[in-house]
GROMACS .gro file of C-alpha atoms in nm:
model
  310
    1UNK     CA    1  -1.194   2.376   2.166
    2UNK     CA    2  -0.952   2.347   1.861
    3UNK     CA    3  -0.766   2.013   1.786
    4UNK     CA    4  -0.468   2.029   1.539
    5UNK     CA    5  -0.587   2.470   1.479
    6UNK     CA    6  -0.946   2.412   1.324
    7UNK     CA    7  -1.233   2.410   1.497
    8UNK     CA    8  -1.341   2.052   1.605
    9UNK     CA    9  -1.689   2.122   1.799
   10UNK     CA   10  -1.832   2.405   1.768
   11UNK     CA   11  -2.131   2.460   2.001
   12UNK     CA   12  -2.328   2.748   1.834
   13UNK     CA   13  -2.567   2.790   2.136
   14UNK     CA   14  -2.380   2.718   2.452
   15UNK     CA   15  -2.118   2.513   2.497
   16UNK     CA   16  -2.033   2.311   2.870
   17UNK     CA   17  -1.624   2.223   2.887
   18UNK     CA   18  -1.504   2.037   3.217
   19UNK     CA   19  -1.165   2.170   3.243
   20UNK     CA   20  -0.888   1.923   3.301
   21UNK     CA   21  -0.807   1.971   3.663
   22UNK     CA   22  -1.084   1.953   3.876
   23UNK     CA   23  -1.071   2.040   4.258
   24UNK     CA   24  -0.929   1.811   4.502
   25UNK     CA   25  -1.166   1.541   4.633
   26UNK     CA   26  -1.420   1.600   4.328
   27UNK     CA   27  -1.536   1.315   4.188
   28UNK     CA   28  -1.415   1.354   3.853
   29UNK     CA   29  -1.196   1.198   3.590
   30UNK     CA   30  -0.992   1.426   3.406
   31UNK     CA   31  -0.863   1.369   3.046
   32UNK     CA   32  -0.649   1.099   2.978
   33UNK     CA   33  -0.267   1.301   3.012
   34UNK     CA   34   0.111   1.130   2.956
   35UNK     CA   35   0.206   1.453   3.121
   36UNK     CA   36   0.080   1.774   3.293
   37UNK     CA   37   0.112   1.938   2.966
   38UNK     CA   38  -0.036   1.706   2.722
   39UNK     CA   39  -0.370   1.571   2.718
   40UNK     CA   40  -0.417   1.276   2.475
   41UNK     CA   41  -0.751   1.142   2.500
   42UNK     CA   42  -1.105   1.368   2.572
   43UNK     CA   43  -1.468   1.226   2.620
   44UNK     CA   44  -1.720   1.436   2.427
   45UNK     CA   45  -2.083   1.327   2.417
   46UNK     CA   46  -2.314   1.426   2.131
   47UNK     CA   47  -2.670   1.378   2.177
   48UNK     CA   48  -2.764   1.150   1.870
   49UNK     CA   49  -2.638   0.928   1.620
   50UNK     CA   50  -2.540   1.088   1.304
   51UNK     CA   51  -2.477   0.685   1.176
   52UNK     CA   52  -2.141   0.659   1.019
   53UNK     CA   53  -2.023   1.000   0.951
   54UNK     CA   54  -2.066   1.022   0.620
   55UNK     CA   55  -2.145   1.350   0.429
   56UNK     CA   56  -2.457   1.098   0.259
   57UNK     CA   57  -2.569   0.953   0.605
   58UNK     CA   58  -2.554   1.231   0.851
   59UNK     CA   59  -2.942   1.238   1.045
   60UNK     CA   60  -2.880   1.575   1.133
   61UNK     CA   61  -3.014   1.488   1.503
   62UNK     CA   62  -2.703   1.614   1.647
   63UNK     CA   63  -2.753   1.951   1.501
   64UNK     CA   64  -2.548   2.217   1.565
   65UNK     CA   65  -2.268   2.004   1.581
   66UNK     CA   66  -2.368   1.744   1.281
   67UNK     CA   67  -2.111   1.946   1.042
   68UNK     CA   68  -1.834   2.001   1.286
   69UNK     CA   69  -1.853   1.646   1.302
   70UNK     CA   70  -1.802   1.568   0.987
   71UNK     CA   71  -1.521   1.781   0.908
   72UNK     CA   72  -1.361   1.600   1.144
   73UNK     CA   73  -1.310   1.350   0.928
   74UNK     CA   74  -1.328   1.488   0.590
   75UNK     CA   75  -1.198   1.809   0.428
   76UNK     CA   76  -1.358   2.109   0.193
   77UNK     CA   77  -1.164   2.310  -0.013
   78UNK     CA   78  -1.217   2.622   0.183
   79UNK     CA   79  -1.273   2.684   0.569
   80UNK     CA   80  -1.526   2.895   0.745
   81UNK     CA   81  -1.858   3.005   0.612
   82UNK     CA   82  -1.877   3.291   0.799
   83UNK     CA   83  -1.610   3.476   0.626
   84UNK     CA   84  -1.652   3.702   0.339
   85UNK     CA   85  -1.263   3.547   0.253
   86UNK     CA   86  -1.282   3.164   0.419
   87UNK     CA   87  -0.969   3.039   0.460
   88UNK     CA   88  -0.769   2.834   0.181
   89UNK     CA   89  -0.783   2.446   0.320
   90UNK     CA   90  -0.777   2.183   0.035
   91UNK     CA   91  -0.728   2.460  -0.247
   92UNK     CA   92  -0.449   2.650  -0.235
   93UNK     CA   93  -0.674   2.920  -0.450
   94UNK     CA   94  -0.983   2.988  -0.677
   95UNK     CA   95  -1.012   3.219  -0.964
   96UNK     CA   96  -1.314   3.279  -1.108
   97UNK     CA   97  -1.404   3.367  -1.453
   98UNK     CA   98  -1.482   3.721  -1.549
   99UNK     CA   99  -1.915   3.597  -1.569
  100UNK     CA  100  -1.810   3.407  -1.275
  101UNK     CA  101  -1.950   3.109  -1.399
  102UNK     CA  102  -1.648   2.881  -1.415
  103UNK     CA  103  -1.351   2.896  -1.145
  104UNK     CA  104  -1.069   2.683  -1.157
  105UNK     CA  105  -0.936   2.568  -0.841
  106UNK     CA  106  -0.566   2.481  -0.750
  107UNK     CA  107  -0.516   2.224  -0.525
  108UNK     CA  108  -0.252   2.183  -0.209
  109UNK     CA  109  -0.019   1.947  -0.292
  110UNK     CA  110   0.092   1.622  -0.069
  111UNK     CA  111  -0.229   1.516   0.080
  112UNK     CA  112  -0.328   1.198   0.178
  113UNK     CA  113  -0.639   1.012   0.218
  114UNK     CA  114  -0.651   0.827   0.547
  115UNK     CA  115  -0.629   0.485   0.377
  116UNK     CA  116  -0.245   0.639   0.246
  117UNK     CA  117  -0.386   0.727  -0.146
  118UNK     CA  118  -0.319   1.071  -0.263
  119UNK     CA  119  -0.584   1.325  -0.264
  120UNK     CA  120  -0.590   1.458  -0.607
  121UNK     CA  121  -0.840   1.669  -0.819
  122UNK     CA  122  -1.010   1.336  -0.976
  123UNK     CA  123  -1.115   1.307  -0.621
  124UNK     CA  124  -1.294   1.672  -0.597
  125UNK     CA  125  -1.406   1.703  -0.931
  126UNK     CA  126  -1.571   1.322  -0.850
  127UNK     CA  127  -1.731   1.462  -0.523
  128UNK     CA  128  -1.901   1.734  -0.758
  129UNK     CA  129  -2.011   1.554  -0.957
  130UNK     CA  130  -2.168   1.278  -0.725
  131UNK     CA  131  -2.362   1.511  -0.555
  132UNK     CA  132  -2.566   1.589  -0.844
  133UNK     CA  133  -2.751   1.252  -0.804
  134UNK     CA  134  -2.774   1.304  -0.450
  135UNK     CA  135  -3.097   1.477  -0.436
  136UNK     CA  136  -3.086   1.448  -0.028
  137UNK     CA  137  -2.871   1.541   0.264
  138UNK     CA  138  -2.687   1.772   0.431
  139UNK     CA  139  -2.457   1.927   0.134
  140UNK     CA  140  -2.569   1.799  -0.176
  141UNK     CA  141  -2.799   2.076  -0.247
  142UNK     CA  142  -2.472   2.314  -0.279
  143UNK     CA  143  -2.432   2.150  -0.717
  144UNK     CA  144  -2.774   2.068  -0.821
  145UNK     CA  145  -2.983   2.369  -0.561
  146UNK     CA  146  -2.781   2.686  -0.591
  147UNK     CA  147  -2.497   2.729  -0.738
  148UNK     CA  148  -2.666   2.464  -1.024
  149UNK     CA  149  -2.331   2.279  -1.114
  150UNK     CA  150  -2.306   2.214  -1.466
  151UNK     CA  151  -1.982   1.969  -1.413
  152UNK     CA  152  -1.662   1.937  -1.265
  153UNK     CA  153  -1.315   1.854  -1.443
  154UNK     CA  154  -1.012   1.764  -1.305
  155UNK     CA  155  -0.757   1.982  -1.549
  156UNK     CA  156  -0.444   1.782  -1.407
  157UNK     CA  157  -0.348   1.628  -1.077
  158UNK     CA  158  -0.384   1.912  -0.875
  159UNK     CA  159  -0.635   2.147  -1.109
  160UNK     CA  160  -0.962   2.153  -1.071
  161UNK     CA  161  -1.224   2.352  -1.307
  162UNK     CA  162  -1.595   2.396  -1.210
  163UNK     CA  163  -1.880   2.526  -1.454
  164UNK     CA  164  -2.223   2.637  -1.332
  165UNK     CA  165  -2.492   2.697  -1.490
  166UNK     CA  166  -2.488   3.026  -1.354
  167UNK     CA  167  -2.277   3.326  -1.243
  168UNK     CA  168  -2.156   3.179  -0.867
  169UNK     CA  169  -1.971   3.493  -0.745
  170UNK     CA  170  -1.962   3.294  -0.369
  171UNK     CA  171  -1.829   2.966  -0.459
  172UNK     CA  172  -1.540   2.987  -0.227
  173UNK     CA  173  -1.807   3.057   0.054
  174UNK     CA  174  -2.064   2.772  -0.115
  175UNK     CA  175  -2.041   2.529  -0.172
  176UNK     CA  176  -1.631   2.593  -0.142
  177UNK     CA  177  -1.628   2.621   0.193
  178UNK     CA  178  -1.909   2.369   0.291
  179UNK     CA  179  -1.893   2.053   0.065
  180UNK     CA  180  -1.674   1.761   0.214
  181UNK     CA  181  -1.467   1.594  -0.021
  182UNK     CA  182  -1.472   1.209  -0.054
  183UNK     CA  183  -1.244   0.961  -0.160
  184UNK     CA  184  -1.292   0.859  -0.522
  185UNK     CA  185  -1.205   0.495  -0.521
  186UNK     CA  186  -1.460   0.444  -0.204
  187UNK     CA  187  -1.733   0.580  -0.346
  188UNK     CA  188  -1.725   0.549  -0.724
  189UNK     CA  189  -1.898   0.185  -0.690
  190UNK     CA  190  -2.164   0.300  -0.424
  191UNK     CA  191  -2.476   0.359  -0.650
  192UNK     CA  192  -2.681   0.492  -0.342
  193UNK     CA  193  -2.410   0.651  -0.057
  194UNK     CA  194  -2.760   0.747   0.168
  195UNK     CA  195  -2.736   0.384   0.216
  196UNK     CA  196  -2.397   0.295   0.301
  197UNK     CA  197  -2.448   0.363   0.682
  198UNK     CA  198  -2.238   0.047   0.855
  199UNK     CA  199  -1.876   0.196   0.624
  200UNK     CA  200  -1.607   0.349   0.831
  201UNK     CA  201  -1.526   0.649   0.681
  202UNK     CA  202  -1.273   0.707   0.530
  203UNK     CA  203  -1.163   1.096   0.488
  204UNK     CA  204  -0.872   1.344   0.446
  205UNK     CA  205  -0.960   1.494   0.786
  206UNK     CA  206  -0.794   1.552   1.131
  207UNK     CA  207  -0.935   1.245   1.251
  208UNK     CA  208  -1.015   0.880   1.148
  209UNK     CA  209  -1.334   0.714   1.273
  210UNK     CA  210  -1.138   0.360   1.392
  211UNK     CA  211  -1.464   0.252   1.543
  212UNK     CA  212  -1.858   0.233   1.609
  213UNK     CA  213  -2.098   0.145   1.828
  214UNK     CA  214  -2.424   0.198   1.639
  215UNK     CA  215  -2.668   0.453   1.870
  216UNK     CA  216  -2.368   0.385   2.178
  217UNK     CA  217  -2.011   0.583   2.069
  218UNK     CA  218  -1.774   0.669   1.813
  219UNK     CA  219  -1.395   0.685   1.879
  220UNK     CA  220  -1.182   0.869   1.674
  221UNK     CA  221  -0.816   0.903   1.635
  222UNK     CA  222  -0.526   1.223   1.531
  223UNK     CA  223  -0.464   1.138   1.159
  224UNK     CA  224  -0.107   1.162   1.222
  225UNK     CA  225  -0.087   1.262   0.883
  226UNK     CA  226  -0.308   1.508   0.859
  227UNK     CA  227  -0.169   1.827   0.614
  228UNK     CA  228  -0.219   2.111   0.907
  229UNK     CA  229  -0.014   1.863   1.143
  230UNK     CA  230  -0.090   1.612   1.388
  231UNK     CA  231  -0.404   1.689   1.620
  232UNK     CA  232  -0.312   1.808   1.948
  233UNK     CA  233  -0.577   1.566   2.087
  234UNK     CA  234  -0.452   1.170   1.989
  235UNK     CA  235  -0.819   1.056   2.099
  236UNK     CA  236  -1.144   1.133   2.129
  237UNK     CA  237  -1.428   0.937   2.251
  238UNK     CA  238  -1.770   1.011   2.173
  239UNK     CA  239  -2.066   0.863   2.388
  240UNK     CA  240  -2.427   0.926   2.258
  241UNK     CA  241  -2.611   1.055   2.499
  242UNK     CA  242  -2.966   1.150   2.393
  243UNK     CA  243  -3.098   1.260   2.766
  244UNK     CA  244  -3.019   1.642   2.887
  245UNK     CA  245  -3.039   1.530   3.296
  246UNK     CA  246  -2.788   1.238   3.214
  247UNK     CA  247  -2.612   1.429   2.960
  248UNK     CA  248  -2.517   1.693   3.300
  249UNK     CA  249  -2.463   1.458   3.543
  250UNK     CA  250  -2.194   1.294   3.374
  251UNK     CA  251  -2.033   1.598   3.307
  252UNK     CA  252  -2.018   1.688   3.685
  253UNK     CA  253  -1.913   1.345   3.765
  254UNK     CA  254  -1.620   1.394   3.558
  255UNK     CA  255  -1.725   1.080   3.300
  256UNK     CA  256  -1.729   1.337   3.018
  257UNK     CA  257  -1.490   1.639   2.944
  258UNK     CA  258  -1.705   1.800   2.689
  259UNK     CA  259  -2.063   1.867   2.576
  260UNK     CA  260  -2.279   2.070   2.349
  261UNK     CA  261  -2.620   2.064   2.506
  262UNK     CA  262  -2.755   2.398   2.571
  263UNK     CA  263  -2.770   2.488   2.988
  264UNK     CA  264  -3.116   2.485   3.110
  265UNK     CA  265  -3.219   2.822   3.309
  266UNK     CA  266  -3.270   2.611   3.579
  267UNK     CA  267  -2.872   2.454   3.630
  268UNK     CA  268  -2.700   2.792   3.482
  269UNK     CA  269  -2.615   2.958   3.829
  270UNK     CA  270  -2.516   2.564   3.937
  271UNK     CA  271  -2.297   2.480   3.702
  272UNK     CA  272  -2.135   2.780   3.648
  273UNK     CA  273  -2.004   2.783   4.013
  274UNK     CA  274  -1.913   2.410   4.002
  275UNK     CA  275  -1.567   2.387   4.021
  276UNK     CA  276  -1.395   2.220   3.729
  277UNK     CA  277  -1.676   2.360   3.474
  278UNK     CA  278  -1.705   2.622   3.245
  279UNK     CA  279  -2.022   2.765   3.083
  280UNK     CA  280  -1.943   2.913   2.732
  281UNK     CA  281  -2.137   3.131   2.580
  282UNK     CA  282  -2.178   3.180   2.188
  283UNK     CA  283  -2.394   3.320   1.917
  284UNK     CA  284  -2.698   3.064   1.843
  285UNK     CA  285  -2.701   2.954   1.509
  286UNK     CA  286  -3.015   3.127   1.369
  287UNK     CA  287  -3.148   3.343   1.072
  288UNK     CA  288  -3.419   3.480   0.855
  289UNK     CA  289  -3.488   3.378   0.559
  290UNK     CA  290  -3.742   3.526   0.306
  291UNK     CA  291  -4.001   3.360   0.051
  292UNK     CA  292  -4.140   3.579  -0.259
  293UNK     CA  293  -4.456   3.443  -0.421
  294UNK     CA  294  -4.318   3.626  -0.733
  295UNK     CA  295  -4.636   3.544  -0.922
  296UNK     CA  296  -4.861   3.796  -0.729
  297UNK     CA  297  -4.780   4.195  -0.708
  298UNK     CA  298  -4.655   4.346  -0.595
  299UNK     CA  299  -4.368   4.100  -0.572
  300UNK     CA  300  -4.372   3.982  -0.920
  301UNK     CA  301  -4.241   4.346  -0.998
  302UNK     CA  302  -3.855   4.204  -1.019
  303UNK     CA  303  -3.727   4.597  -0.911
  304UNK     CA  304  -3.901   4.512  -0.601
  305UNK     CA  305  -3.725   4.198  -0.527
  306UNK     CA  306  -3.386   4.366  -0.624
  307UNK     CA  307  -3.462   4.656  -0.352
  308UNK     CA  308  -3.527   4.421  -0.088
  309UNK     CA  309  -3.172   4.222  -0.142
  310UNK     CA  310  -2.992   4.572  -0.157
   0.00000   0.00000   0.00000
């Protein structure tokens, strides 16, 4: 689905959608709609709590859709890892030193935190910074991992200069493209963010977390402020629902619009003749990745190791 022209939830195995008009006499409930044409309010269930929604507090036990989440309510400065040229989002562009070691960043202007502040580069260059200490997580590993950030500056109110330690030739991919920025003047004071799980978040995002129900639901609402434009969706509800039989049943009761689990062999053929669902199929989010004990031949021969990445 796309809320607002980004991706919202992204199931990268296969992904179950009840469509919003069910056959007559089902036992379903459809979206919540002021209209025929406009639905304001969908139920989508993810199958663990990922806390508070934080780019520090995510569990990851709603993988695939952990990130997706998150951007929901928070913003990078590029979109789309999966593109040799992601899409501009926070930035408005990135140039790169010849060495590619530094690239300074220009930032879109008018954005707002959802609290009304301004978005400005004191806020990225801060988020660059703060991940250095972070030494666990879902992102942090982008500035003190690979690329090794050597610091962030903010050049002016909407410039932003990064130096690694380094050539980063992909920083618009990652971390550009990957790291969520945060609010400055939440998280300055917050010594260790891992631990600030009970917070509403507080992003630049489509949507804001306005409340939840620790291991129960989340419900978030269209930033009607949001830079790309108001979401199409004003609502979304978000039950946790850790069991796969439960997880199904509700969606063929009607109780939930969306889901990400992954369709059992066994309720394929049933579900994708039910009327009011729709199986979708996507790419599973896998790949290989290679180790080199470069201390022992013939790996330690670094022509070797350059063949195999050509």
């Amino acid at each position: 689905m796309c809320l607002g022209g980004r991706v919202a939830l992204v199931a990268l195995s296969v992904l179950l959608i009840a469509v919003a008009t069910p056959s007559a006499g089902a036992q379903t409930t459809t979206p919540s709609t002021t209209n025929a044409s406009k639905i304001t309010k969908i139920t989508v269930s993810v199958k663990a709590s990922e806390n508070n929604l934080t780019p520090f507090t995510v569990t990851l036990l709603a993988l695939p859709t952990t990130n997706d989440l998150v951007h929901l309510v928070y913003d990078s400065l590029f979109w789309s890892q999966v593109k040799q040229n992601p899409e501009a989002w926070l930035a408005l562009s990135a140039t790169p030193s010849p060495d590619r070691m530094t690239w300074t960043v220009k930032l879109r202007p008018g954005v707002m935190w959802q609290d009304g502040m301004p978005l400005t580069a004191s806020d990225v260059a801060f988020t660059y910074n703060y991940n250095k200490g972070v030494l666990t997580g879902r992102y942090s590993h982008h500035v003190w991992q690979w690329p090794i950030l050597e610091n962030a500056v903010a050049l002016d109110p909407l410039t932003v200069q990064f130096t690694f330690k380094g050539p980063a030739p992909t920083f618009n991919i990652m971390p550009g493209a990957d790291l969520p920025i945060v609010p400055q003047h939440i998280w300055q004071n917050i010594k260790n963010p891992t631990l600030a799980t009970t917070m509403l978040p507080i992003g630049s995002g489509p949507y804001r977390v306005t409340q939840i129900v620790p291991n129960q639901s989340y419900k978030l609402v269209a930033n009607p402020s949001y830079f790309k434009g108001k979401p199409t969706v004003d609502e979304i509800d978000m039950p946790i629902v850790t069991d796969p039989t439960a997880t199904f049943a509700a969606l063929q009761t009607g109780q939930l619009d969306s889901t990400d689990r992954s369709v059992p062999p066994e309720l394929f053929n049933q579900l994708s003749h039910t009327p009011g669902i729709a199986v979708v199929k996507s790419t599973r989010m896998e790949s290989v990745e290679l180790h080199f004990n470069d201390l022992k031949a013939p790996l330690s021969d670094a022509r070797l190791r350059k063949g195999i990445t050509l």
